[in-house]
Short mmCIF file of C-alpha atoms in Angstrom, two decimals:
data_model
loop_
_atom_site.label_atom_id
_atom_site.label_comp_id
_atom_site.label_asym_id
_atom_site.label_seq_id
_atom_site.Cartn_x
_atom_site.Cartn_y
_atom_site.Cartn_z
CA ASP F 1 -18.26 4.15 10.47
CA GLY F 2 -15.94 6.08 8.45
CA GLY F 3 -14.02 3.76 5.73
CA ILE F 4 -13.35 2.84 2.41
CA THR F 5 -15.11 0.27 0.62
CA GLN F 6 -14.53 -1.54 -2.78
CA SER F 7 -17.09 -3.81 -4.57
CA PRO F 8 -17.20 -6.51 -5.63
CA LYS F 9 -14.77 -8.69 -3.79
CA TYR F 10 -14.40 -11.03 -6.51
CA LEU F 11 -14.87 -10.30 -10.13
CA PHE F 12 -14.75 -12.74 -13.17
CA ARG F 13 -14.58 -11.41 -16.62
CA LYS F 14 -14.05 -12.87 -20.26
CA GLU F 15 -11.04 -11.43 -22.20
CA GLY F 16 -12.04 -8.43 -24.28
CA GLN F 17 -14.67 -7.05 -21.86
CA ASN F 18 -14.06 -3.89 -20.10
CA VAL F 19 -14.74 -3.90 -16.41
CA THR F 20 -15.27 -1.23 -13.89
CA LEU F 21 -14.18 -1.69 -10.15
CA SER F 22 -15.97 0.68 -7.26
CA CYS F 23 -14.15 2.42 -4.78
CA GLU F 24 -16.09 4.93 -2.22
CA GLN F 25 -14.63 6.50 0.98
CA ASN F 26 -16.52 8.71 3.50
CA LEU F 27 -13.47 9.94 5.29
CA ASN F 28 -13.71 13.12 3.65
CA HIS F 29 -9.98 12.52 2.17
CA ASP F 30 -9.00 14.59 -0.82
CA ALA F 31 -6.65 12.01 -2.46
CA MET F 32 -7.41 8.71 -3.66
CA TYR F 33 -5.29 5.85 -5.21
CA TRP F 34 -5.67 2.71 -7.19
CA TYR F 35 -2.71 0.10 -6.82
CA ARG F 36 -2.35 -3.21 -8.53
CA GLN F 37 -0.69 -6.07 -6.44
CA ASP F 38 0.72 -9.07 -8.00
CA PRO F 39 2.37 -11.90 -6.12
CA GLY F 40 5.94 -11.20 -5.13
CA GLN F 41 5.68 -7.61 -5.97
CA GLY F 42 5.14 -4.44 -4.15
CA LEU F 43 1.93 -2.36 -4.79
CA ARG F 44 2.05 -0.79 -8.32
CA LEU F 45 0.52 2.75 -8.53
CA ILE F 46 -2.01 2.70 -11.62
CA TYR F 47 -3.66 6.34 -11.22
CA TYR F 48 -4.29 8.77 -8.44
CA SER F 49 -6.33 11.82 -7.84
CA GLN F 50 -5.68 14.54 -5.42
CA ILE F 51 -8.76 16.49 -5.80
CA VAL F 52 -12.26 16.11 -7.54
CA ASN F 53 -12.10 16.34 -11.43
CA ASP F 54 -8.16 15.78 -11.38
CA PHE F 55 -6.33 12.67 -11.76
CA GLN F 56 -2.78 11.73 -12.78
CA LYS F 57 -1.28 8.64 -14.35
CA GLY F 58 0.85 6.57 -11.98
CA ASP F 59 3.69 3.95 -12.76
CA ILE F 60 1.32 1.60 -14.98
CA ALA F 61 -1.60 3.41 -16.35
CA GLU F 62 -1.72 1.75 -19.69
CA GLY F 63 -5.26 -0.19 -20.05
CA TYR F 64 -6.70 1.63 -17.11
CA SER F 65 -9.15 4.67 -17.00
CA VAL F 66 -10.44 6.62 -13.96
CA SER F 67 -12.73 9.15 -12.98
CA ARG F 68 -13.21 11.46 -10.14
CA GLU F 69 -16.41 13.09 -10.34
CA LYS F 70 -17.28 13.08 -6.74
CA LYS F 71 -15.02 13.36 -3.62
CA GLU F 72 -16.09 10.33 -2.34
CA SER F 73 -15.85 8.03 -5.46
CA PHE F 74 -12.91 6.98 -7.74
CA PRO F 75 -13.93 4.05 -9.94
CA LEU F 76 -11.17 2.26 -11.92
CA THR F 77 -12.16 0.82 -15.49
CA VAL F 78 -10.09 -2.25 -16.72
CA THR F 79 -10.02 -1.88 -20.34
CA SER F 80 -9.59 -4.41 -22.88
CA ALA F 81 -6.33 -2.99 -23.81
CA GLN F 82 -4.71 -4.08 -20.58
CA LYS F 83 -2.71 -6.99 -21.36
CA ASN F 84 -2.56 -8.81 -18.18
CA PRO F 85 -5.65 -7.71 -15.81
CA THR F 86 -5.90 -10.54 -13.61
CA ALA F 87 -4.80 -9.20 -10.35
CA PHE F 88 -5.48 -7.88 -6.68
CA TYR F 89 -6.75 -4.31 -7.00
CA LEU F 90 -6.51 -2.06 -4.09
CA CYS F 91 -7.90 1.47 -3.49
CA ALA F 92 -6.73 3.86 -1.00
CA SER F 93 -7.27 7.37 0.17
CA SER F 94 -5.44 9.73 2.19
CA ILE F 95 -6.25 13.20 3.90
CA ASP F 96 -3.97 14.75 1.03
CA LEU F 97 -1.17 13.58 -1.06
CA GLY F 98 1.61 13.61 1.46
CA GLY F 99 2.34 16.89 2.90
CA SER F 100 1.03 15.65 6.17
CA VAL F 101 1.77 12.30 7.47
CA GLY F 102 0.64 10.86 4.46
CA GLU F 103 -1.08 7.83 5.77
CA GLN F 104 -2.95 5.92 3.23
CA TYR F 105 -6.18 3.92 4.21
CA PHE F 106 -6.92 1.06 1.96
CA GLY F 107 -10.14 -0.53 1.09
CA PRO F 108 -10.37 -4.61 1.47
CA GLY F 109 -9.41 -5.14 -2.33
CA THR F 110 -10.95 -6.57 -5.37
CA ARG F 111 -9.76 -9.84 -6.69
CA LEU F 112 -10.28 -9.74 -10.82
CA THR F 113 -10.05 -12.82 -12.76
CA VAL F 114 -9.96 -12.46 -16.48
CA THR F 115 -10.24 -15.94 -18.68
CA GLY U 1 16.68 4.36 -8.23
CA GLU U 2 13.10 4.37 -6.72
CA ASP U 3 13.49 0.76 -5.01
CA VAL U 4 12.30 0.12 -1.39
CA GLU U 5 13.63 -3.55 -0.82
CA GLN U 6 12.72 -6.12 1.82
CA SER U 7 13.30 -9.81 2.03
CA LEU U 8 10.22 -11.75 0.81
CA PHE U 9 9.80 -14.36 3.80
CA LEU U 10 10.65 -14.50 7.49
CA SER U 11 9.96 -17.42 9.96
CA VAL U 12 9.87 -17.22 13.74
CA ARG U 13 8.67 -19.16 16.49
CA GLU U 14 5.73 -17.91 18.53
CA GLY U 15 6.87 -15.87 21.59
CA ASP U 16 10.11 -14.96 19.71
CA SER U 17 10.85 -11.38 18.55
CA SER U 18 10.66 -10.78 14.69
CA VAL U 19 12.79 -8.38 13.01
CA ILE U 20 11.68 -7.26 9.42
CA ASN U 21 14.12 -5.32 7.64
CA CYS U 22 13.77 -2.77 4.77
CA THR U 23 16.19 -0.70 2.92
CA TYR U 24 15.50 2.33 0.70
CA THR U 25 17.27 4.69 -1.83
CA ASP U 26 16.01 8.12 -1.70
CA SER U 27 17.18 10.76 0.90
CA SER U 28 14.43 13.04 0.29
CA SER U 29 12.15 10.69 2.13
CA THR U 30 9.59 12.44 4.78
CA TYR U 31 7.78 9.59 6.29
CA LEU U 32 8.18 5.97 6.27
CA TYR U 33 5.81 3.34 7.16
CA TRP U 34 5.01 0.00 8.10
CA TYR U 35 1.78 -1.66 6.83
CA LYS U 36 0.21 -5.03 7.58
CA GLN U 37 -1.72 -6.99 4.88
CA GLU U 38 -3.94 -10.20 6.02
CA PRO U 39 -4.90 -12.66 3.69
CA GLY U 40 -7.22 -11.59 0.91
CA ALA U 41 -7.54 -7.90 2.69
CA GLY U 42 -6.27 -4.47 2.21
CA LEU U 43 -3.40 -2.88 3.87
CA GLN U 44 -3.50 -1.56 7.51
CA LEU U 45 -0.93 1.15 8.66
CA LEU U 46 0.72 -0.22 11.89
CA THR U 47 3.17 2.58 12.46
CA TYR U 48 5.00 5.25 10.79
CA ILE U 49 8.29 7.44 11.60
CA PHE U 50 9.20 10.61 10.56
CA SER U 51 12.64 10.79 8.69
CA ASN U 52 14.41 13.06 11.54
CA MET U 53 13.70 10.21 14.14
CA ASP U 54 15.64 7.14 14.74
CA MET U 55 13.43 5.32 16.98
CA LYS U 56 9.74 4.89 17.76
CA GLN U 57 7.88 2.47 20.02
CA ASP U 58 4.34 1.52 20.16
CA GLN U 59 3.53 -1.36 22.55
CA ARG U 60 5.11 -4.50 20.85
CA LEU U 61 6.21 -2.78 17.97
CA THR U 62 9.51 -0.93 17.53
CA VAL U 63 10.88 0.96 14.69
CA LEU U 64 14.42 1.75 14.17
CA LEU U 65 15.54 4.00 11.44
CA ASN U 66 19.20 4.49 10.38
CA LYS U 67 19.06 7.21 7.94
CA LYS U 68 22.77 7.28 7.11
CA ASP U 69 22.29 3.59 5.86
CA LYS U 70 18.64 4.36 4.51
CA HIS U 71 17.70 1.27 6.68
CA LEU U 72 14.44 0.73 8.40
CA SER U 73 13.31 -2.05 10.54
CA LEU U 74 10.53 -3.44 12.38
CA ARG U 75 10.86 -5.40 15.54
CA ILE U 76 7.62 -7.12 16.96
CA ALA U 77 8.26 -8.44 20.39
CA ASP U 78 6.65 -11.61 21.65
CA THR U 79 5.36 -12.67 18.22
CA GLN U 80 1.93 -14.25 18.12
CA THR U 81 0.08 -16.41 15.57
CA GLY U 82 -2.07 -13.56 14.79
CA ASP U 83 0.83 -11.63 13.59
CA SER U 84 1.29 -13.93 10.65
CA ALA U 85 0.67 -11.42 7.49
CA ILE U 86 2.70 -9.60 4.73
CA TYR U 87 4.50 -6.53 6.18
CA PHE U 88 4.86 -3.91 3.79
CA CYS U 89 7.61 -0.95 4.27
CA ALA U 90 6.81 2.34 2.42
CA GLU U 91 8.17 5.73 2.30
CA THR U 92 6.90 9.17 1.13
CA ARG U 93 9.49 11.34 -0.71
CA TYR U 94 9.19 14.70 -2.17
CA THR U 95 10.64 15.06 -5.51
CA GLY U 96 8.61 18.04 -6.93
CA GLY U 97 5.57 16.29 -5.47
CA PHE U 98 4.84 13.76 -2.71
CA LYS U 99 5.05 10.13 -3.90
CA THR U 100 4.80 6.90 -1.81
CA ILE U 101 6.72 3.88 -2.80
CA PHE U 102 5.78 0.47 -1.35
CA GLY U 103 8.34 -2.51 -1.11
CA ALA U 104 7.27 -6.01 -2.36
CA GLY U 105 6.22 -6.94 1.10
CA THR U 106 7.74 -9.34 3.98
CA ARG U 107 5.67 -12.64 4.43
CA LEU U 108 5.92 -13.50 8.23
CA PHE U 109 5.12 -16.99 9.26
CA VAL U 110 4.92 -17.75 13.06
CA LYS U 111 5.25 -21.38 14.11
CA ALA U 112 3.13 -22.61 17.26
#
């Protein structure tokens, strides 16, 4: 089955530690995205990538880093520089950045708790 | 501004129609979407409408777009308890590059 997966579903870390969230898709999509979701707020874009070996900062990139070495994979690292990292993180992919319908397919999310 | 705005909560009785409203600010929108998010899960696309359309119907869902007022609505007919979720309005706009903006989401409660 085609889809987008994120792991793990729940992640706990101590303050000061870096942590990497996994995102994999087998939809053959060029574009991938990372969003952060906080209660009562819309999705905020952290980073996006429109093609392998290329990625761009979104609206709240500070304290995060990404890589796009393979088309299928777009891991997100939450660094110790991120001041408020506890949140629900959603990965998404789309055929391209929006030139077609632009529908995004979302993974199930990773809930990160930092104490 | 970049805002896509929605009210945060809506409560309806089972069997009634639900209408979730959304306003957006950018006239360069290409597509507008409604996504559904169930608890602890990712978002799932429900339906979308191209910006040159004013209505789209898909089974129990009706999307109305008033481009002049920049107002988008989602009507769910015969609302069921399984429709309880958060509904996100989103738009894709082109301003030198494509960008998708999401609203804060409307939490729909369906009372039996």
